[in-house]
mmCIF file of C-alpha atoms in Angstrom:
data_model
loop_
_atom_site.group_PDB
_atom_site.id
_atom_site.type_symbol
_atom_site.label_atom_id
_atom_site.label_comp_id
_atom_site.label_asym_id
_atom_site.label_seq_id
_atom_site.Cartn_x
_atom_site.Cartn_y
_atom_site.Cartn_z
ATOM 1 C CA MET A 28 53.728 9.273 15.608
ATOM 2 C CA GLN A 29 53.045 7.350 18.814
ATOM 3 C CA ILE A 30 49.534 7.137 20.252
ATOM 4 C CA GLU A 31 49.005 6.019 23.854
ATOM 5 C CA LEU A 32 46.010 3.708 24.144
ATOM 6 C CA LYS A 33 46.331 1.989 27.534
ATOM 7 C CA GLN A 34 43.205 -0.046 26.946
ATOM 8 C CA PRO A 35 42.429 -3.626 27.880
ATOM 9 C CA VAL A 36 42.651 -5.988 24.919
ATOM 10 C CA LEU A 37 39.348 -7.579 25.913
ATOM 11 C CA GLN A 38 37.658 -4.234 26.539
ATOM 12 C CA LYS A 39 34.635 -5.102 24.390
ATOM 13 C CA ASN A 40 34.149 -8.447 26.119
ATOM 14 C CA ASP A 41 34.747 -6.994 29.583
ATOM 15 C CA ALA A 42 32.210 -4.209 29.012
ATOM 16 C CA MET A 43 29.557 -6.707 27.910
ATOM 17 C CA ALA A 44 30.410 -8.980 30.860
ATOM 18 C CA GLN A 45 29.946 -6.065 33.243
ATOM 19 C CA GLN A 46 26.590 -5.276 31.671
ATOM 20 C CA LEU A 47 25.546 -8.907 32.129
ATOM 21 C CA ARG A 48 26.785 -8.953 35.723
ATOM 22 C CA GLU A 49 24.559 -5.979 36.519
ATOM 23 C CA LEU A 50 21.614 -7.629 34.780
ATOM 24 C CA PHE A 51 22.086 -10.860 36.741
ATOM 25 C CA ALA A 52 22.427 -8.947 40.020
ATOM 26 C CA GLN A 53 19.269 -6.998 39.314
ATOM 27 C CA HIS A 54 17.353 -10.276 38.924
ATOM 28 C CA HIS A 55 19.186 -12.048 41.792
ATOM 29 C CA VAL A 56 20.348 -14.818 39.499
ATOM 30 C CA PHE A 57 23.530 -16.677 40.402
ATOM 31 C CA VAL A 58 25.604 -17.523 37.335
ATOM 32 C CA LEU A 59 28.195 -20.305 37.357
ATOM 33 C CA ASP A 60 30.720 -20.656 34.522
ATOM 34 C CA LEU A 61 31.766 -24.301 34.453
ATOM 35 C CA LEU A 62 35.079 -25.138 32.779
ATOM 36 C CA ALA A 63 36.561 -28.543 31.981
ATOM 37 C CA SER A 64 38.071 -30.729 29.255
ATOM 38 C CA PRO A 65 35.927 -32.672 26.807
ATOM 39 C CA GLY A 66 34.788 -35.915 28.395
ATOM 40 C CA SER A 67 35.385 -34.875 32.003
ATOM 41 C CA GLY A 68 31.701 -35.206 32.845
ATOM 42 C CA LYS A 69 30.457 -31.615 32.631
ATOM 43 C CA THR A 70 26.976 -32.554 31.488
ATOM 44 C CA SER A 71 26.702 -35.451 33.981
ATOM 45 C CA THR A 72 27.819 -33.107 36.762
ATOM 46 C CA ILE A 73 25.262 -30.512 35.688
ATOM 47 C CA LEU A 74 22.522 -33.163 35.626
ATOM 48 C CA ALA A 75 23.512 -34.338 39.121
ATOM 49 C CA THR A 76 23.567 -30.716 40.326
ATOM 50 C CA ILE A 77 20.127 -30.113 38.864
ATOM 51 C CA ASP A 78 18.883 -33.229 40.665
ATOM 52 C CA ALA A 79 20.203 -31.947 43.966
ATOM 53 C CA LEU A 80 18.912 -28.378 43.673
ATOM 54 C CA ARG A 81 15.825 -28.408 41.456
ATOM 55 C CA ASP A 82 13.358 -28.556 44.364
ATOM 56 C CA GLU A 83 14.708 -25.318 45.811
ATOM 57 C CA PHE A 84 15.744 -23.244 42.795
ATOM 58 C CA ASN A 85 14.685 -22.456 39.262
ATOM 59 C CA ILE A 86 17.611 -23.447 37.103
ATOM 60 C CA ALA A 87 18.575 -22.903 33.462
ATOM 61 C CA VAL A 88 21.605 -24.097 31.527
ATOM 62 C CA ILE A 89 23.553 -22.449 28.716
ATOM 63 C CA GLU A 90 25.416 -25.056 26.694
ATOM 64 C CA GLY A 91 28.516 -23.989 24.791
ATOM 65 C CA ASP A 92 29.778 -26.351 22.135
ATOM 66 C CA ILE A 93 31.591 -25.980 18.864
ATOM 67 C CA ALA A 94 28.703 -27.784 17.143
ATOM 68 C CA GLY A 95 25.582 -29.819 17.859
ATOM 69 C CA SER A 96 22.898 -29.749 20.522
ATOM 70 C CA VAL A 97 23.335 -33.143 22.196
ATOM 71 C CA ASP A 98 23.949 -31.614 25.635
ATOM 72 C CA ALA A 99 21.063 -29.149 25.510
ATOM 73 C CA LYS A 100 18.730 -32.027 24.668
ATOM 74 C CA LYS A 101 19.908 -34.004 27.724
ATOM 75 C CA ILE A 102 19.124 -31.021 29.957
ATOM 76 C CA LYS A 103 15.765 -30.291 28.327
ATOM 77 C CA ASP A 104 14.814 -33.951 28.781
ATOM 78 C CA GLN A 105 14.964 -33.218 32.519
ATOM 79 C CA GLY A 106 12.446 -30.392 32.099
ATOM 80 C CA ILE A 107 15.071 -27.683 32.589
ATOM 81 C CA PRO A 108 15.363 -24.769 30.138
ATOM 82 C CA ALA A 109 18.537 -25.023 28.091
ATOM 83 C CA VAL A 110 19.986 -22.771 25.420
ATOM 84 C CA GLN A 111 22.559 -24.174 23.044
ATOM 85 C CA ILE A 112 25.308 -21.895 21.782
ATOM 86 C CA ASN A 113 27.353 -23.172 18.853
ATOM 87 C CA THR A 114 30.619 -21.299 18.657
ATOM 88 C CA GLY A 115 31.240 -22.566 15.137
ATOM 89 C CA GLY A 116 34.841 -23.475 15.834
ATOM 90 C CA ALA A 117 35.735 -20.954 18.538
ATOM 91 C CA CYS A 118 37.431 -22.560 21.514
ATOM 92 C CA HIS A 119 35.641 -20.559 24.231
ATOM 93 C CA LEU A 120 32.486 -18.594 24.998
ATOM 94 C CA GLU A 121 32.487 -14.802 24.970
ATOM 95 C CA ALA A 122 30.200 -12.393 26.776
ATOM 96 C CA ASP A 123 28.204 -11.376 23.695
ATOM 97 C CA MET A 124 27.316 -15.043 23.073
ATOM 98 C CA ILE A 125 25.997 -15.242 26.642
ATOM 99 C CA LYS A 126 24.015 -12.053 26.061
ATOM 100 C CA ARG A 127 22.227 -13.653 23.099
ATOM 101 C CA ALA A 128 21.468 -16.783 25.131
ATOM 102 C CA VAL A 129 20.249 -14.780 28.112
ATOM 103 C CA ASP A 130 17.871 -12.845 25.880
ATOM 104 C CA VAL A 131 15.770 -15.993 25.408
ATOM 105 C CA LEU A 132 15.742 -16.926 29.120
ATOM 106 C CA ASP A 133 13.203 -15.629 31.611
ATOM 107 C CA LEU A 134 15.597 -14.087 34.152
ATOM 108 C CA LYS A 135 12.780 -12.951 36.423
ATOM 109 C CA ARG A 136 11.946 -16.495 37.436
ATOM 110 C CA LEU A 137 15.470 -17.930 37.547
ATOM 111 C CA ASP A 138 17.762 -18.427 40.568
ATOM 112 C CA LEU A 139 20.669 -20.214 38.932
ATOM 113 C CA ILE A 140 22.184 -20.302 35.460
ATOM 114 C CA ILE A 141 24.901 -22.846 34.795
ATOM 115 C CA ILE A 142 27.062 -22.094 31.763
ATOM 116 C CA GLU A 143 28.716 -25.197 30.369
ATOM 117 C CA ASN A 144 31.703 -23.680 28.613
ATOM 118 C CA VAL A 145 33.380 -25.272 25.598
ATOM 119 C CA GLY A 146 35.474 -28.293 26.630
ATOM 120 C CA ASN A 147 38.897 -26.691 26.932
ATOM 121 C CA LEU A 148 41.262 -26.072 29.863
ATOM 122 C CA VAL A 149 42.993 -23.085 28.292
ATOM 123 C CA CYS A 150 41.110 -20.413 26.390
ATOM 124 C CA PRO A 151 37.896 -19.969 28.460
ATOM 125 C CA THR A 152 40.090 -18.976 31.400
ATOM 126 C CA ASP A 153 40.751 -15.505 29.992
ATOM 127 C CA PHE A 154 37.131 -14.523 29.312
ATOM 128 C CA ASP A 155 34.794 -12.855 31.771
ATOM 129 C CA LEU A 156 31.190 -13.855 31.059
ATOM 130 C CA GLY A 157 29.615 -11.785 33.819
ATOM 131 C CA GLU A 158 29.464 -14.877 36.054
ATOM 132 C CA ASN A 159 29.414 -14.867 39.853
ATOM 133 C CA ALA A 160 31.913 -17.703 39.971
ATOM 134 C CA LYS A 161 33.941 -19.950 37.756
ATOM 135 C CA ALA A 162 34.237 -23.592 38.768
ATOM 136 C CA MET A 163 36.059 -26.411 37.049
ATOM 137 C CA ILE A 164 35.936 -30.154 36.758
ATOM 138 C CA LEU A 165 38.902 -32.453 36.441
ATOM 139 C CA SER A 166 38.135 -36.127 35.993
ATOM 140 C CA VAL A 167 40.343 -38.845 37.420
ATOM 141 C CA PRO A 168 41.257 -40.449 34.038
ATOM 142 C CA GLU A 169 42.803 -37.140 32.916
ATOM 143 C CA GLY A 170 45.570 -37.543 35.488
ATOM 144 C CA ASP A 171 46.814 -35.839 38.640
ATOM 145 C CA ASP A 172 49.381 -33.753 36.764
ATOM 146 C CA LYS A 173 46.884 -31.478 35.020
ATOM 147 C CA PRO A 174 47.153 -28.610 37.540
ATOM 148 C CA LEU A 175 50.833 -28.356 36.649
ATOM 149 C CA LYS A 176 50.084 -28.325 32.923
ATOM 150 C CA TYR A 177 47.100 -25.983 32.919
ATOM 151 C CA PRO A 178 47.619 -23.786 35.978
ATOM 152 C CA GLY A 179 45.401 -20.915 34.767
ATOM 153 C CA VAL A 180 42.092 -22.714 34.907
ATOM 154 C CA PHE A 181 42.840 -24.076 38.390
ATOM 155 C CA GLN A 182 43.612 -20.529 39.534
ATOM 156 C CA VAL A 183 40.520 -18.741 38.241
ATOM 157 C CA SER A 184 38.145 -21.372 39.668
ATOM 158 C CA GLN A 185 36.582 -20.839 43.083
ATOM 159 C CA ALA A 186 35.577 -24.490 43.224
ATOM 160 C CA ILE A 187 37.440 -27.485 41.813
ATOM 161 C CA ILE A 188 35.443 -30.657 41.290
ATOM 162 C CA LEU A 189 37.336 -33.920 41.016
ATOM 163 C CA ASN A 190 34.941 -36.151 39.096
ATOM 164 C CA LYS A 191 34.874 -39.926 38.479
ATOM 165 C CA VAL A 192 36.539 -40.668 41.824
ATOM 166 C CA ASP A 193 34.913 -44.115 41.595
ATOM 167 C CA THR A 194 37.437 -44.945 38.861
ATOM 168 C CA MET A 195 40.443 -44.146 41.029
ATOM 169 C CA PRO A 196 41.431 -47.807 41.587
ATOM 170 C CA VAL A 197 41.690 -48.290 37.799
ATOM 171 C CA PHE A 198 43.767 -45.210 37.031
ATOM 172 C CA ASN A 199 47.077 -44.387 38.567
ATOM 173 C CA PHE A 200 45.814 -41.116 40.050
ATOM 174 C CA ASP A 201 48.009 -39.708 42.814
ATOM 175 C CA GLU A 202 45.479 -37.753 44.853
ATOM 176 C CA GLU A 203 48.083 -36.535 47.303
ATOM 177 C CA ALA A 204 50.115 -34.987 44.494
ATOM 178 C CA PHE A 205 46.945 -33.491 43.027
ATOM 179 C CA ASN A 206 45.982 -31.894 46.340
ATOM 180 C CA ALA A 207 49.500 -30.578 46.843
ATOM 181 C CA SER A 208 49.398 -28.899 43.411
ATOM 182 C CA ILE A 209 46.032 -27.301 44.149
ATOM 183 C CA LYS A 210 47.297 -26.037 47.483
ATOM 184 C CA GLN A 211 50.159 -24.358 45.684
ATOM 185 C CA LEU A 212 48.149 -22.902 42.791
ATOM 186 C CA ASN A 213 44.915 -21.921 44.483
ATOM 187 C CA PRO A 214 45.079 -22.443 48.236
ATOM 188 C CA THR A 215 41.630 -20.960 48.915
ATOM 189 C CA ALA A 216 39.698 -23.056 46.368
ATOM 190 C CA SER A 217 37.048 -25.483 47.609
ATOM 191 C CA VAL A 218 37.702 -29.019 46.340
ATOM 192 C CA PHE A 219 34.926 -31.567 45.927
ATOM 193 C CA ARG A 220 35.375 -35.281 45.209
ATOM 194 C CA ILE A 221 32.411 -36.596 43.284
ATOM 195 C CA ALA A 222 31.210 -39.378 41.022
ATOM 196 C CA ALA A 223 28.511 -37.561 39.085
ATOM 197 C CA THR A 224 26.924 -40.630 37.542
ATOM 198 C CA ASN A 225 26.249 -42.367 40.879
ATOM 199 C CA GLY A 226 25.730 -39.233 42.972
ATOM 200 C CA PHE A 227 28.708 -39.758 45.282
ATOM 201 C CA GLY A 228 29.826 -36.475 46.864
ATOM 202 C CA VAL A 229 27.349 -34.361 44.927
ATOM 203 C CA GLU A 230 25.598 -33.183 48.096
ATOM 204 C CA ALA A 231 28.689 -31.344 49.397
ATOM 205 C CA TRP A 232 29.131 -29.632 46.043
ATOM 206 C CA ALA A 233 25.437 -28.727 45.956
ATOM 207 C CA ASP A 234 25.731 -27.310 49.502
ATOM 208 C CA TRP A 235 28.537 -25.018 48.364
ATOM 209 C CA LEU A 236 26.471 -23.796 45.426
ATOM 210 C CA ARG A 237 23.331 -23.435 47.575
ATOM 211 C CA GLU A 238 25.190 -21.178 49.987
ATOM 212 C CA LYS A 239 26.468 -19.016 47.117
ATOM 213 C CA ILE A 240 22.968 -18.660 45.647
ATOM 214 C CA HIS A 241 21.468 -17.723 49.012
ATOM 215 C CA ALA A 242 24.197 -15.126 49.500
ATOM 216 C CA ILE A 243 23.026 -13.093 46.512
ATOM 217 C CA GLN A 244 19.282 -13.470 47.070
ATOM 218 C CA MET B 24 43.954 -20.726 19.835
ATOM 219 C CA HIS B 25 42.060 -17.754 21.257
ATOM 220 C CA GLU B 26 45.041 -15.622 20.248
ATOM 221 C CA LEU B 27 43.512 -15.150 16.800
ATOM 222 C CA GLY B 28 40.398 -13.581 18.340
ATOM 223 C CA ILE B 29 42.529 -11.501 20.676
ATOM 224 C CA ILE B 30 44.700 -10.107 17.875
ATOM 225 C CA ASN B 31 41.612 -9.484 15.787
ATOM 226 C CA GLY B 32 40.256 -7.262 18.585
ATOM 227 C CA VAL B 33 43.645 -5.590 19.042
ATOM 228 C CA LEU B 34 43.868 -4.735 15.346
ATOM 229 C CA ASP B 35 40.291 -3.430 15.260
ATOM 230 C CA ALA B 36 40.979 -1.108 18.186
ATOM 231 C CA SER B 37 44.397 -0.098 16.817
ATOM 232 C CA LYS B 38 43.092 0.619 13.341
ATOM 233 C CA LYS B 39 40.254 2.705 14.729
ATOM 234 C CA ALA B 40 42.639 4.772 16.880
ATOM 235 C CA ALA B 41 45.008 5.173 13.921
ATOM 236 C CA VAL B 42 42.269 6.292 11.535
ATOM 237 C CA ASP B 43 40.889 8.687 14.180
ATOM 238 C CA ALA B 44 44.351 10.255 14.368
ATOM 239 C CA GLY B 45 44.393 10.710 10.593
ATOM 240 C CA ALA B 46 47.107 8.099 10.054
ATOM 241 C CA THR B 47 47.785 6.483 6.708
ATOM 242 C CA LYS B 48 49.486 3.383 8.075
ATOM 243 C CA LEU B 49 49.895 1.383 11.246
ATOM 244 C CA VAL B 50 53.583 0.907 12.003
ATOM 245 C CA ALA B 51 53.624 -0.918 15.344
ATOM 246 C CA VAL B 52 51.435 -2.138 18.187
ATOM 247 C CA SER B 53 52.690 -2.532 21.749
ATOM 248 C CA LEU B 54 50.900 -5.041 23.946
ATOM 249 C CA SER B 55 51.444 -6.003 27.568
ATOM 250 C CA TYR B 56 50.223 -9.233 29.025
ATOM 251 C CA GLY B 57 50.667 -10.991 32.329
ATOM 252 C CA GLU B 58 52.258 -14.405 32.696
ATOM 253 C CA MET B 59 49.129 -15.669 34.470
ATOM 254 C CA THR B 60 47.016 -15.361 31.311
ATOM 255 C CA GLU B 61 46.651 -18.213 28.872
ATOM 256 C CA VAL B 62 48.266 -16.292 26.039
ATOM 257 C CA ILE B 63 51.146 -17.808 24.081
ATOM 258 C CA GLU B 64 53.696 -15.472 22.519
ATOM 259 C CA ASP B 65 54.249 -17.520 19.345
ATOM 260 C CA ALA B 66 50.510 -17.796 18.725
ATOM 261 C CA LEU B 67 50.100 -14.021 19.156
ATOM 262 C CA ARG B 68 52.888 -13.338 16.659
ATOM 263 C CA PHE B 69 51.525 -15.858 14.199
ATOM 264 C CA ALA B 70 48.001 -14.376 14.412
ATOM 265 C CA PHE B 71 49.385 -10.850 14.054
ATOM 266 C CA GLU B 72 51.284 -11.751 10.922
ATOM 267 C CA ALA B 73 48.335 -13.613 9.422
ATOM 268 C CA LEU B 74 45.869 -10.809 10.088
ATOM 269 C CA THR B 75 48.043 -7.916 8.910
ATOM 270 C CA GLU B 76 49.414 -9.253 5.645
ATOM 271 C CA ASP B 77 46.347 -8.696 3.455
ATOM 272 C CA ASP B 78 45.465 -5.197 4.606
ATOM 273 C CA PRO B 79 47.613 -2.408 3.061
ATOM 274 C CA PHE B 80 46.939 -0.220 6.118
ATOM 275 C CA LEU B 81 48.336 -2.880 8.465
ATOM 276 C CA LYS B 82 50.846 -4.740 6.292
ATOM 277 C CA GLY B 83 54.383 -4.766 7.672
ATOM 278 C CA ALA B 84 53.371 -3.531 11.129
ATOM 279 C CA THR B 85 55.395 -4.928 14.020
ATOM 280 C CA LEU B 86 54.122 -6.364 17.279
ATOM 281 C CA ASN B 87 55.990 -5.393 20.451
ATOM 282 C CA LEU B 88 55.265 -7.575 23.462
ATOM 283 C CA ASN B 89 55.902 -6.744 27.083
ATOM 284 C CA ILE B 90 55.390 -9.711 29.379
ATOM 285 C CA ILE B 91 54.458 -8.803 32.952
ATOM 286 C CA LYS B 92 55.726 -10.885 35.873
ATOM 287 C CA PRO B 93 53.030 -11.754 38.421
ATOM 288 C CA LYS B 94 53.164 -9.892 41.712
ATOM 289 C CA SER B 95 51.001 -10.441 44.799
ATOM 290 C CA ARG B 96 50.423 -8.933 48.211
ATOM 291 C CA CYS B 97 49.994 -11.059 51.329
ATOM 292 C CA LEU B 98 46.725 -10.183 53.053
ATOM 293 C CA ASP B 99 48.109 -11.387 56.391
ATOM 294 C CA CYS B 100 51.568 -9.843 56.666
ATOM 295 C CA GLY B 101 51.437 -7.270 53.867
ATOM 296 C CA HIS B 102 54.555 -8.578 52.119
ATOM 297 C CA GLU B 103 54.622 -7.887 48.365
ATOM 298 C CA PHE B 104 56.389 -10.421 46.213
ATOM 299 C CA GLU B 105 57.006 -11.457 42.618
ATOM 300 C CA HIS B 106 56.267 -15.074 41.786
ATOM 301 C CA ASP B 107 55.869 -17.542 38.939
ATOM 302 C CA ARG B 108 52.600 -19.027 37.701
ATOM 303 C CA PHE B 109 52.652 -21.801 40.245
ATOM 304 C CA HIS B 110 53.527 -20.295 43.618
ATOM 305 C CA VAL B 111 51.009 -17.819 44.976
ATOM 306 C CA CYS B 112 51.464 -18.368 48.736
ATOM 307 C CA CYS B 113 53.386 -15.740 50.711
ATOM 308 C CA PRO B 114 57.091 -16.680 50.797
ATOM 309 C CA GLN B 115 57.521 -14.790 54.091
ATOM 310 C CA CYS B 116 54.697 -16.110 56.298
ATOM 311 C CA GLU B 117 53.364 -18.934 54.044
ATOM 312 C CA SER B 118 49.835 -17.537 54.165
ATOM 313 C CA PRO B 119 47.573 -18.692 51.319
ATOM 314 C CA MET B 120 45.589 -15.452 51.542
ATOM 315 C CA THR B 121 47.253 -13.380 48.882
ATOM 316 C CA GLN B 122 45.956 -10.880 46.373
ATOM 317 C CA LEU B 123 47.255 -10.729 42.809
ATOM 318 C CA LEU B 124 48.411 -7.186 42.038
ATOM 319 C CA CYS B 125 49.412 -7.786 38.441
ATOM 320 C CA GLY B 126 50.023 -10.653 36.070
ATOM 321 C CA ARG B 127 46.603 -11.321 34.616
ATOM 322 C CA GLU B 128 46.214 -8.194 32.514
ATOM 323 C CA MET B 129 46.201 -7.870 28.727
ATOM 324 C CA ASN B 130 46.527 -4.302 27.498
ATOM 325 C CA ILE B 131 47.183 -2.408 24.301
ATOM 326 C CA ASP B 132 49.757 0.095 25.558
ATOM 327 C CA SER B 133 50.297 2.187 22.456
ATOM 328 C CA ILE B 134 50.452 2.179 18.702
ATOM 329 C CA GLU B 135 52.833 3.812 16.292
ATOM 330 C CA VAL B 136 51.381 5.212 13.096
ATOM 331 C CA GLU B 137 52.477 7.027 9.982
ATOM 332 C CA THR B 138 50.665 10.290 9.302
ATOM 333 C CA PRO B 139 50.461 12.024 5.875
ATOM 334 C CA GLU B 140 53.109 14.598 6.955
ATOM 335 C CA GLU B 141 55.521 11.865 8.003
ATOM 336 C CA GLY B 142 54.910 10.104 4.696
ATOM 337 C CA ASP B 143 55.765 13.340 2.787
ATOM 338 C CA ASN B 144 58.963 13.840 4.762
ATOM 339 C CA LYS B 145 60.062 10.361 3.894
ATOM 340 C CA ALA B 146 59.300 10.873 0.205
ATOM 341 C CA ASN B 147 61.388 14.089 0.172
ATOM 342 C CA ARG B 148 64.423 12.533 1.778
#
């Protein structure tokens, strides 16, 4: 006997993500899901973003890692609330994990939540977390060919941050080829060149985020 | 390797639907997924095999996969076109403003199950 189901595979996740999206909207909180490889400078970028925006907005960070709480500690050291999620081996965050993290945050007083997803350019792409936008970081040492190897993550991201541009002279990074790939994969994405650890370019990125936050407030 | 989690969810949903229909065994699951997702066919098949082999209700079930080609509509000239993962601009007017119509979905289309009556018929043959 055949039974028609016609249901999304990620129905459970999508339903929870929708519930979260409504919750965030109700509290006028902008949620950014930040994707990148391990070592691309996610935490440094978040710290630089916090620096640029903390005078205007109340910010919290949700840290997704397979294990440990090194990143959450770095954020908390800056006086910013941070919740660590340990996925225990899972390669991505799912909406119900975000729900548990959000339960311990005070949404009423927050303007911005940054979710640092697990370092991975593949799996997090397919999961809706109820965010307002996904953004991604590629760092110069990873190479200009990454958009051609991991097209999905470059396509779901509204903003693409090219980090560690100060190391460009050392690495053989073909920025022209990189830009051409982005134009092909995601022509409407905003691209920001930054060096998170020295603050270069962070202001333009922060401006983009500021505008997005204002738009939902 | 998020395919393991995906197949786990697929089997949960499939088993529930099968049990609700009074089935005694799951025979097949048909899934559709778009080429723009990060799903790998081999990893799906591997996860399906691994997760069905120890459950008598699921053991031996087959996985049918239907891969959907991405298709977009140009928001400037209205042209609809199929494309690969890499080229999303309109081939007619080169506009970057295009809307994906399909290619990022992941759906359980249907399942095939064995019901007690079907089991009896087989036994009598």
